[in-house]
mmCIF file of C-alpha atoms and ligand atoms in Angstrom:
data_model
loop_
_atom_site.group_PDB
_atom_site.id
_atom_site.type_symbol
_atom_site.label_atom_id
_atom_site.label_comp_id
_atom_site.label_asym_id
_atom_site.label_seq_id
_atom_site.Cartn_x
_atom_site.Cartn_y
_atom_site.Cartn_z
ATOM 1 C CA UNK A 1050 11.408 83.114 151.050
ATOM 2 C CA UNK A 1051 13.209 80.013 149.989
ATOM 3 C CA UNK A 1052 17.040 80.269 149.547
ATOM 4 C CA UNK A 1053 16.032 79.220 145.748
ATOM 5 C CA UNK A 1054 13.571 82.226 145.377
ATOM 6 C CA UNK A 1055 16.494 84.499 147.497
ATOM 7 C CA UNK A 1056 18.848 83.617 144.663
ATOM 8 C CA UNK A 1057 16.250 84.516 141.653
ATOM 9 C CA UNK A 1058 15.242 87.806 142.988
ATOM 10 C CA UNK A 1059 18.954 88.340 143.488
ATOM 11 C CA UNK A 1060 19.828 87.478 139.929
ATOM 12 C CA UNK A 1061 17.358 89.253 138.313
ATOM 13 C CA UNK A 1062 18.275 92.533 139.352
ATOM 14 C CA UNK A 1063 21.527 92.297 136.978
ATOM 15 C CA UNK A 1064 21.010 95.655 135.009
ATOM 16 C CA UNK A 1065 17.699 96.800 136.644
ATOM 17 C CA UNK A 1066 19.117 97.881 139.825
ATOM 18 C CA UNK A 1067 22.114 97.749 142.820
ATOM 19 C CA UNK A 1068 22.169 94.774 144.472
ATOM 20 C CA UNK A 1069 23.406 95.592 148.373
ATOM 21 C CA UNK A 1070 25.500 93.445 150.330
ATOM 22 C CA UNK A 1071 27.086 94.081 153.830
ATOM 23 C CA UNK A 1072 28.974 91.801 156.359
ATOM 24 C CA UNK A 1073 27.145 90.983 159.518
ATOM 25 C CA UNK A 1074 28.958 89.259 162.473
ATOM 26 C CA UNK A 1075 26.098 89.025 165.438
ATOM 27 C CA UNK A 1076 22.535 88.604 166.002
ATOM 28 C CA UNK A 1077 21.604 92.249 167.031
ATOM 29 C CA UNK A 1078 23.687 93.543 163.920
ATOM 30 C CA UNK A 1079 22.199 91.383 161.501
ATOM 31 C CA UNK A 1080 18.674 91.577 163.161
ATOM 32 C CA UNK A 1081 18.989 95.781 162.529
ATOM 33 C CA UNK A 1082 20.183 95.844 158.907
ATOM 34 C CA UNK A 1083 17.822 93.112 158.156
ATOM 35 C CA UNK A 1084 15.473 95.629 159.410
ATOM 36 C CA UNK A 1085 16.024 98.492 156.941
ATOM 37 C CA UNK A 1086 15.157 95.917 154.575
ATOM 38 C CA UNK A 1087 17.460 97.620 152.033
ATOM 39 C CA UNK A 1088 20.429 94.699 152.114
ATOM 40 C CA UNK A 1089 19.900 91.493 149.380
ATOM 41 C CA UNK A 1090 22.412 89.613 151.073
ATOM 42 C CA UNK A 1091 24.285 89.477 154.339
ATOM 43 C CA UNK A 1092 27.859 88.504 154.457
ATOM 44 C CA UNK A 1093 29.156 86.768 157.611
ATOM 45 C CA UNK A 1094 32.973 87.695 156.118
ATOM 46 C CA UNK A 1095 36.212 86.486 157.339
ATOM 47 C CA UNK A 1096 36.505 89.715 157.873
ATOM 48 C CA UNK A 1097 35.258 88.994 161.000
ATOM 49 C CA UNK A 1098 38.928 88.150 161.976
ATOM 50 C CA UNK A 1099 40.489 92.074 161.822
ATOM 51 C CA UNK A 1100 36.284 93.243 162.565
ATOM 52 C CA UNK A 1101 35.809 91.430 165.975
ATOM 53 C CA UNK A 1102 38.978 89.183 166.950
ATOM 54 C CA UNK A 1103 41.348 91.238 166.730
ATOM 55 C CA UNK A 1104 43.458 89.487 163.991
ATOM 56 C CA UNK A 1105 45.855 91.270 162.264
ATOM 57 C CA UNK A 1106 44.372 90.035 158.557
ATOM 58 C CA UNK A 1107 42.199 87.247 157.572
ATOM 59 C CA UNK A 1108 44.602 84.012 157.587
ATOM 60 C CA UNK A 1109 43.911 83.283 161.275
ATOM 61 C CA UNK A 1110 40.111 82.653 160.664
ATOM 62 C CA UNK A 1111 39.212 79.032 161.635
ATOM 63 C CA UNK A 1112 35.889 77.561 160.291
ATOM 64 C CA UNK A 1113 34.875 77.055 163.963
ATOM 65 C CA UNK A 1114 35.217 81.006 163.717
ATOM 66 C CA UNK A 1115 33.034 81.602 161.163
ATOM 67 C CA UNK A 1116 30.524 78.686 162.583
ATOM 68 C CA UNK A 1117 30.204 80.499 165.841
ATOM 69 C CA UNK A 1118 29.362 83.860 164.204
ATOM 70 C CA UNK A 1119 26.962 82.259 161.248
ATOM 71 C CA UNK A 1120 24.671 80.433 163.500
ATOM 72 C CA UNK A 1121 24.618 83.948 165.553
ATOM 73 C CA UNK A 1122 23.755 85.855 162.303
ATOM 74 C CA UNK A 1123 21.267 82.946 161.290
ATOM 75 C CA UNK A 1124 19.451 83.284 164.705
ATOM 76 C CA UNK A 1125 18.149 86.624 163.421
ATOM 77 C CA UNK A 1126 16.307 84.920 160.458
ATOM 78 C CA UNK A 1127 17.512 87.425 157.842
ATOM 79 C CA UNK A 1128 14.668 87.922 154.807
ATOM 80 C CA UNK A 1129 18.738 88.916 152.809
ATOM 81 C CA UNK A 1130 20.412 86.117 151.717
ATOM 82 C CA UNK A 1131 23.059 85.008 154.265
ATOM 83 C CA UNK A 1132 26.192 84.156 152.893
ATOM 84 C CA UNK A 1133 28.872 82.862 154.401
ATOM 85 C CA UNK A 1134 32.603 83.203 154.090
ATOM 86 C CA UNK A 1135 34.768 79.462 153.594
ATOM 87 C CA UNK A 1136 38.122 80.461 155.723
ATOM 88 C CA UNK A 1137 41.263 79.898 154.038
ATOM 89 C CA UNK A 1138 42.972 76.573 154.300
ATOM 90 C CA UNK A 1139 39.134 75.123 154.444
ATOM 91 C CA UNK A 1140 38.636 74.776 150.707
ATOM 92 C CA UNK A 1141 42.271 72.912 149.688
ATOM 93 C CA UNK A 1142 40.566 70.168 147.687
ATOM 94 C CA UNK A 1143 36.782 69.500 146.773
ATOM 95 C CA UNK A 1144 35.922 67.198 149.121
ATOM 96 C CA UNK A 1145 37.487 69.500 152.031
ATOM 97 C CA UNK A 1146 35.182 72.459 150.478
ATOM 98 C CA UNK A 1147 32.296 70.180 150.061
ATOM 99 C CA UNK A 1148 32.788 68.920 154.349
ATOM 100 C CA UNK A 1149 33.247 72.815 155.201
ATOM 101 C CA UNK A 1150 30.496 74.014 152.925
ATOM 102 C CA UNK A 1151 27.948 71.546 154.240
ATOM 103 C CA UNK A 1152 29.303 72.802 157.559
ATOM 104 C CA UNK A 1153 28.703 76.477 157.398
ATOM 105 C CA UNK A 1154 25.114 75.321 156.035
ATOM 106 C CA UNK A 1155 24.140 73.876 159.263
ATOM 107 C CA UNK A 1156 25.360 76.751 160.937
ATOM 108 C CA UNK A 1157 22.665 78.508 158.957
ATOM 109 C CA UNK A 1158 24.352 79.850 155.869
ATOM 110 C CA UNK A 1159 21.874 79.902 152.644
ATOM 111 C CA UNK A 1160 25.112 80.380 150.710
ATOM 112 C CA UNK A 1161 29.016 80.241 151.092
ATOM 113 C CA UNK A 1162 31.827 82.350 149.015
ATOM 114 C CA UNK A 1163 35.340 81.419 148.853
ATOM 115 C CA UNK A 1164 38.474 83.139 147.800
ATOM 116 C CA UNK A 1165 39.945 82.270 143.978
ATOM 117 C CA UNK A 1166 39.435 82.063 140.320
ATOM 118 C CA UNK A 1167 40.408 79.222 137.637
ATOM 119 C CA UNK A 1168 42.435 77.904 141.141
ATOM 120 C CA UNK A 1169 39.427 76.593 142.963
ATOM 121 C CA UNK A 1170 36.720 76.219 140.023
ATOM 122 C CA UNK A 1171 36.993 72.544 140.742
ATOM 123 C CA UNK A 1172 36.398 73.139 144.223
ATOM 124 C CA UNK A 1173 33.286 75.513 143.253
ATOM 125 C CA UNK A 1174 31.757 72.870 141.293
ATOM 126 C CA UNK A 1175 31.830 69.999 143.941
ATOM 127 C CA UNK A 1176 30.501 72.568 145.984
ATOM 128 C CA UNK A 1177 27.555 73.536 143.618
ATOM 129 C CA UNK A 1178 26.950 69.850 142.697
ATOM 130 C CA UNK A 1179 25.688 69.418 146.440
ATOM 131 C CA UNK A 1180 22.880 71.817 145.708
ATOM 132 C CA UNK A 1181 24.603 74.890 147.947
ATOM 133 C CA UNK A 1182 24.934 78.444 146.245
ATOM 134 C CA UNK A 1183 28.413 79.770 145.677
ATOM 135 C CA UNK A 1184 29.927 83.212 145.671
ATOM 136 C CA UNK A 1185 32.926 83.579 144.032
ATOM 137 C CA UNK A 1186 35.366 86.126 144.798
ATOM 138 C CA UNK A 1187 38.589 87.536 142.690
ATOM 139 C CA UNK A 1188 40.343 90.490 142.362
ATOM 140 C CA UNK A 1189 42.464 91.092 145.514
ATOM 141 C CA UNK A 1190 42.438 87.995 147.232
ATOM 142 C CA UNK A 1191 42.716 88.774 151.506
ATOM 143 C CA UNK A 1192 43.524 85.117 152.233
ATOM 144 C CA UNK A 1193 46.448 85.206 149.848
ATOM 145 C CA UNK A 1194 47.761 88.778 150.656
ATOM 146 C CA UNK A 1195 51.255 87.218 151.796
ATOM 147 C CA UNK A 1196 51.987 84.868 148.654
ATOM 148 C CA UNK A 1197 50.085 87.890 146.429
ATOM 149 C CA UNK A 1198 52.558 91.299 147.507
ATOM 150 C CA UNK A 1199 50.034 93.167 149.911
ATOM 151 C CA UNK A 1200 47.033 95.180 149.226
ATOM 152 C CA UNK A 1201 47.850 96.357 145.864
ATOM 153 C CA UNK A 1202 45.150 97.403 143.183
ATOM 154 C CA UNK A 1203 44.565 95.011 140.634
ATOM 155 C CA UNK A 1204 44.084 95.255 136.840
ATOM 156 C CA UNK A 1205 46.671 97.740 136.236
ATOM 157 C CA UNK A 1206 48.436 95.592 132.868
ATOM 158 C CA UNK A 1207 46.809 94.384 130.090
ATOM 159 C CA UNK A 1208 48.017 91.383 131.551
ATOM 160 C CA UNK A 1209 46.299 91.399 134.832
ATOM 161 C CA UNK A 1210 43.158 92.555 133.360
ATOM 162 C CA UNK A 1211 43.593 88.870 131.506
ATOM 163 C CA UNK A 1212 43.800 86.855 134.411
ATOM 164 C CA UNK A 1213 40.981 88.817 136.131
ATOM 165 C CA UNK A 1214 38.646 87.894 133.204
ATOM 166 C CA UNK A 1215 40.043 84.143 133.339
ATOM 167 C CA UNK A 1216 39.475 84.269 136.542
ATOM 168 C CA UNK A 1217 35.411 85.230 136.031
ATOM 169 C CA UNK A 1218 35.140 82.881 133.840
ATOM 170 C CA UNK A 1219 36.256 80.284 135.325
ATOM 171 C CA UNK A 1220 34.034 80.477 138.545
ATOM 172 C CA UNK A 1221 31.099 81.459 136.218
ATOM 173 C CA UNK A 1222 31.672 78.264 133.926
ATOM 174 C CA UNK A 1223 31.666 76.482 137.881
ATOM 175 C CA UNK A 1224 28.059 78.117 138.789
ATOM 176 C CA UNK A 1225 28.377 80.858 140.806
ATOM 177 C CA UNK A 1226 25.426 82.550 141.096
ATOM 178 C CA UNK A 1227 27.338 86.146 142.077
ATOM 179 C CA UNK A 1228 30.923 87.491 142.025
ATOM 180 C CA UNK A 1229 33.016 89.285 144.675
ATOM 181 C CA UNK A 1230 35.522 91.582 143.078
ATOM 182 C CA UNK A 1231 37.919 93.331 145.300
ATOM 183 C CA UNK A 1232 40.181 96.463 144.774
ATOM 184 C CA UNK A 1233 40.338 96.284 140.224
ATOM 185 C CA UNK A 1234 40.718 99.070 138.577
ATOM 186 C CA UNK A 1235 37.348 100.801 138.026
ATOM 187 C CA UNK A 1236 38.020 100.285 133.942
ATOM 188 C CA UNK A 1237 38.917 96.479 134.779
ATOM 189 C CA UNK A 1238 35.791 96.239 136.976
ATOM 190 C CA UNK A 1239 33.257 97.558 134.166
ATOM 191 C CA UNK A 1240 35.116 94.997 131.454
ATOM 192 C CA UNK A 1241 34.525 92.303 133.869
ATOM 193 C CA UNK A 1242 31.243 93.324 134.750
ATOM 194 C CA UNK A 1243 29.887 93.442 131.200
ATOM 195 C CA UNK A 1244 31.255 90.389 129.848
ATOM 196 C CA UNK A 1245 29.583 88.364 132.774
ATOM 197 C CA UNK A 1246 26.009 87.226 133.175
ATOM 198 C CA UNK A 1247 26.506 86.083 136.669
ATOM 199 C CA UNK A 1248 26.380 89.319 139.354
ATOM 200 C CA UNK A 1249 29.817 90.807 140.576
ATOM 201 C CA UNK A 1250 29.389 92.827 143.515
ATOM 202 C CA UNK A 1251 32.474 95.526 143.743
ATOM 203 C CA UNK A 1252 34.498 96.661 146.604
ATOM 204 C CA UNK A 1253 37.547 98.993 146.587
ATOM 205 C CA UNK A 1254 36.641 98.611 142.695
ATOM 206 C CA UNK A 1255 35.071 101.971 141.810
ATOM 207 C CA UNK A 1256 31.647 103.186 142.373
ATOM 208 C CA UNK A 1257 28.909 101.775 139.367
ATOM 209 C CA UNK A 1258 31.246 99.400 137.843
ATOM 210 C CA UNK A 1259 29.847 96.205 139.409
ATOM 211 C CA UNK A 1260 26.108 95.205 139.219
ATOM 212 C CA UNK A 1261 26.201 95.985 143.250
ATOM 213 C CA UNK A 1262 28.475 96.516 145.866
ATOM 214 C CA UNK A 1263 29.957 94.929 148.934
ATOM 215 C CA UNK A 1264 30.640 96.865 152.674
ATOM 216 C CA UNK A 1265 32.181 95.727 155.915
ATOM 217 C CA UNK A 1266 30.047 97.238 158.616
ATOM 218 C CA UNK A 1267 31.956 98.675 160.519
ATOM 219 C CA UNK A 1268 33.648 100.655 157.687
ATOM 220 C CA UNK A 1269 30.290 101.760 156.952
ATOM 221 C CA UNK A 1270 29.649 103.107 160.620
ATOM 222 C CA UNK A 1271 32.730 104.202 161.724
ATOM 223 C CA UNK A 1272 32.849 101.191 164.305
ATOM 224 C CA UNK A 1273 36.859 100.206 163.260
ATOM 225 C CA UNK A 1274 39.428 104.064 163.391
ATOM 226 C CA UNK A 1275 42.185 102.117 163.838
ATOM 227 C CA UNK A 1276 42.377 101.117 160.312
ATOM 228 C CA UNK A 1277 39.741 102.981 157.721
ATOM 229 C CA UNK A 1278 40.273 101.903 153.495
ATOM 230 C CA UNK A 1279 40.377 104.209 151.434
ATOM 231 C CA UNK A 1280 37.160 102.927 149.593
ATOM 232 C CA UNK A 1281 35.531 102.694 153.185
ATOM 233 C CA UNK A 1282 31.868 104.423 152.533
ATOM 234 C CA UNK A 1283 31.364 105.786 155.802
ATOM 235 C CA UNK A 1284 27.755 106.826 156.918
ATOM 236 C CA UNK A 1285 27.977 107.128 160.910
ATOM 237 C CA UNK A 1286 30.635 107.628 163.443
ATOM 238 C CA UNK A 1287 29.922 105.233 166.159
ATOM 239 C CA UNK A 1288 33.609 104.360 167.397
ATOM 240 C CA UNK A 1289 32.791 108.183 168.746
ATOM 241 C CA UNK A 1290 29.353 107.364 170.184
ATOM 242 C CA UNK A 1291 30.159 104.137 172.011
ATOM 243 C CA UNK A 1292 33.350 106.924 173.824
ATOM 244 C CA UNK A 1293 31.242 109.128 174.402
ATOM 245 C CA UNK A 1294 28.146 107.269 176.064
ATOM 246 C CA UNK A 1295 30.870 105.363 178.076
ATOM 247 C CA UNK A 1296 32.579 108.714 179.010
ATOM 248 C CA UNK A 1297 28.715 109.979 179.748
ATOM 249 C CA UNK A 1298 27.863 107.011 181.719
ATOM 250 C CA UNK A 1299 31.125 107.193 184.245
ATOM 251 C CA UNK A 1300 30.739 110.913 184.396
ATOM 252 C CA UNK A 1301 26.827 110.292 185.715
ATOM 253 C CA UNK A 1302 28.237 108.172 188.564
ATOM 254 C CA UNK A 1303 29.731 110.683 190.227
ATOM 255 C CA UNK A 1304 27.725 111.606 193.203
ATOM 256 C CA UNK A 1305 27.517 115.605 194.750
ATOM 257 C CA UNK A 1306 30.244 115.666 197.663
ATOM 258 C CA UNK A 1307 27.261 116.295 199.800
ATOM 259 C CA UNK A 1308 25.739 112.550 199.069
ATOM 260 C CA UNK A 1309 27.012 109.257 200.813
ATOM 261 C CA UNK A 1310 26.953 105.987 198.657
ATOM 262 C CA UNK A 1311 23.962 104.459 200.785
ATOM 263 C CA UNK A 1312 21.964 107.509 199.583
ATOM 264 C CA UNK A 1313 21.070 109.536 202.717
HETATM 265 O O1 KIV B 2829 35.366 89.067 154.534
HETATM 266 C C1 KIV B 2829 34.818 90.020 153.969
HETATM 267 O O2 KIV B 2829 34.297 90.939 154.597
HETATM 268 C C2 KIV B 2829 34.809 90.030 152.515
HETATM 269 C C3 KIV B 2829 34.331 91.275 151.838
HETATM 270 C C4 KIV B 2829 35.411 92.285 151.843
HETATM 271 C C5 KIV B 2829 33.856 91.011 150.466
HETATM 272 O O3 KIV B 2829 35.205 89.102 151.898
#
């Protein structure tokens, strides 16, 4: 499928059915949920930076970061749309995000999604006007936790729930194609949700509020316990698995006291 047809079957499920989205880092990841063929699009998220690195939050993401891991996730020819995360710092001005976009789509990316609202719509259309796909994403913004008081909720006020629909609007006037929209109120999700055509894919933002919904993988698996949201929709425990094979594996090893190491 072309990224163009990707896009179209994507958009067209607005109000007919969930679309599915989940963060892949690596080949063998992306190559197994591609698999299931039950994910539309593939996220190679800056998430990547707390997921894999070992990063304490997202601001230490470089784009040669997310180049590394996107041509890894593109080597697995995902049928979902792969999307790929513009690292903060790498979208200042539109001609930056235009150099970095084009970037990420040599890497392999069929689409990238950056961080902002009415802040970067300029940025989102110089994007766009190169022919590349753009996810916007608002709401809680990771990239901007310091300057933005933590990992609050938003759309508590009347007033917040204003800015959050400026902020749609603004990237939807730009041309994004689909919407992030992290930790909103549930009530503030559906609002938003509603008075957009484009698709806004909810995290941390209650459960059918958004036309679809977004997932880091490892939250889904269990692969992270040292740090689990609260919105985390866990569906396997492998942090537990990979201890216990490893625990298996050593414990295997050990030879009778009656057996030398040369076998005799
Ligand atoms: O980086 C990421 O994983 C994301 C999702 C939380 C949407 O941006």
């Amino acid at each position: 499928m072309t990224t163009t047809e990707k896009i179209r079957a994507i958009t067209a499920c607005k109000g007919i059915r969930p679309v599915v989205q989940l963060t892949a880092y690596d080949y063998p990841t992306a190559r197994l949920l591609d698999e299931t063929g039950a994910i539309d699009m593939l996220l190679v998220g800056d998430s990547l930076g707390m997921m894999v690195l070992g990063y304490p939050d997202t601001t230490s993401v470089t784009l040669q970061h997310m180049l590394h891991h996107t041509e890894a996730v593109a080597r697995a020819h995902p049928q979902a749309l792969l999307v790929a995360d513009m690292p903060v710092h790498t979208y200042d001005t539109p001609q930056l995000a235009v150099q970095s976009a084009k970037a990420l789509i040599a890497a392999g990316a069929e689409a990238v999604k950056l961080e902002g609202g009415a802040a970067v719509q300029e940025q989102i259309r110089a994007i766009i006007s190169t022919g590349i796909p753009v996810q916007g994403h608002i709401g809680l913004l990771p990239q901007h936790i310091k300057e933005d008081g933590g990992y609050r909720m938003r759309g508590k006020t009347d007033e917040e729930v204003e800015t959050l629909l400026r902020d749609l609007r603004a990237v939807e006037a730009a041309g994004v194609f689909s919407a992030v929209i992290e930790c909103t109120r549930a009530e503030a999700a559906a609002q938003l949700t509603a008075s957009s055509s484009v698709i806004t894919i909810g995290i941390g933002s209650g459960h059918g509020t958004c036309d679809g919904e977004v997932q880091v993988f490892h939250d889904l698996v269990g692969g992270f316990p040292w740090f689990v949201p609260r919105f985390a929709a866990q569906h396997a425990h492998t942090s537990q698995d990979i201890k216990a094979a490893a625990q298996a594996w050593a414990k295997s090893l050990i030879l009778p006291p009656s057996t030398t190491l040369s076998g005799q």
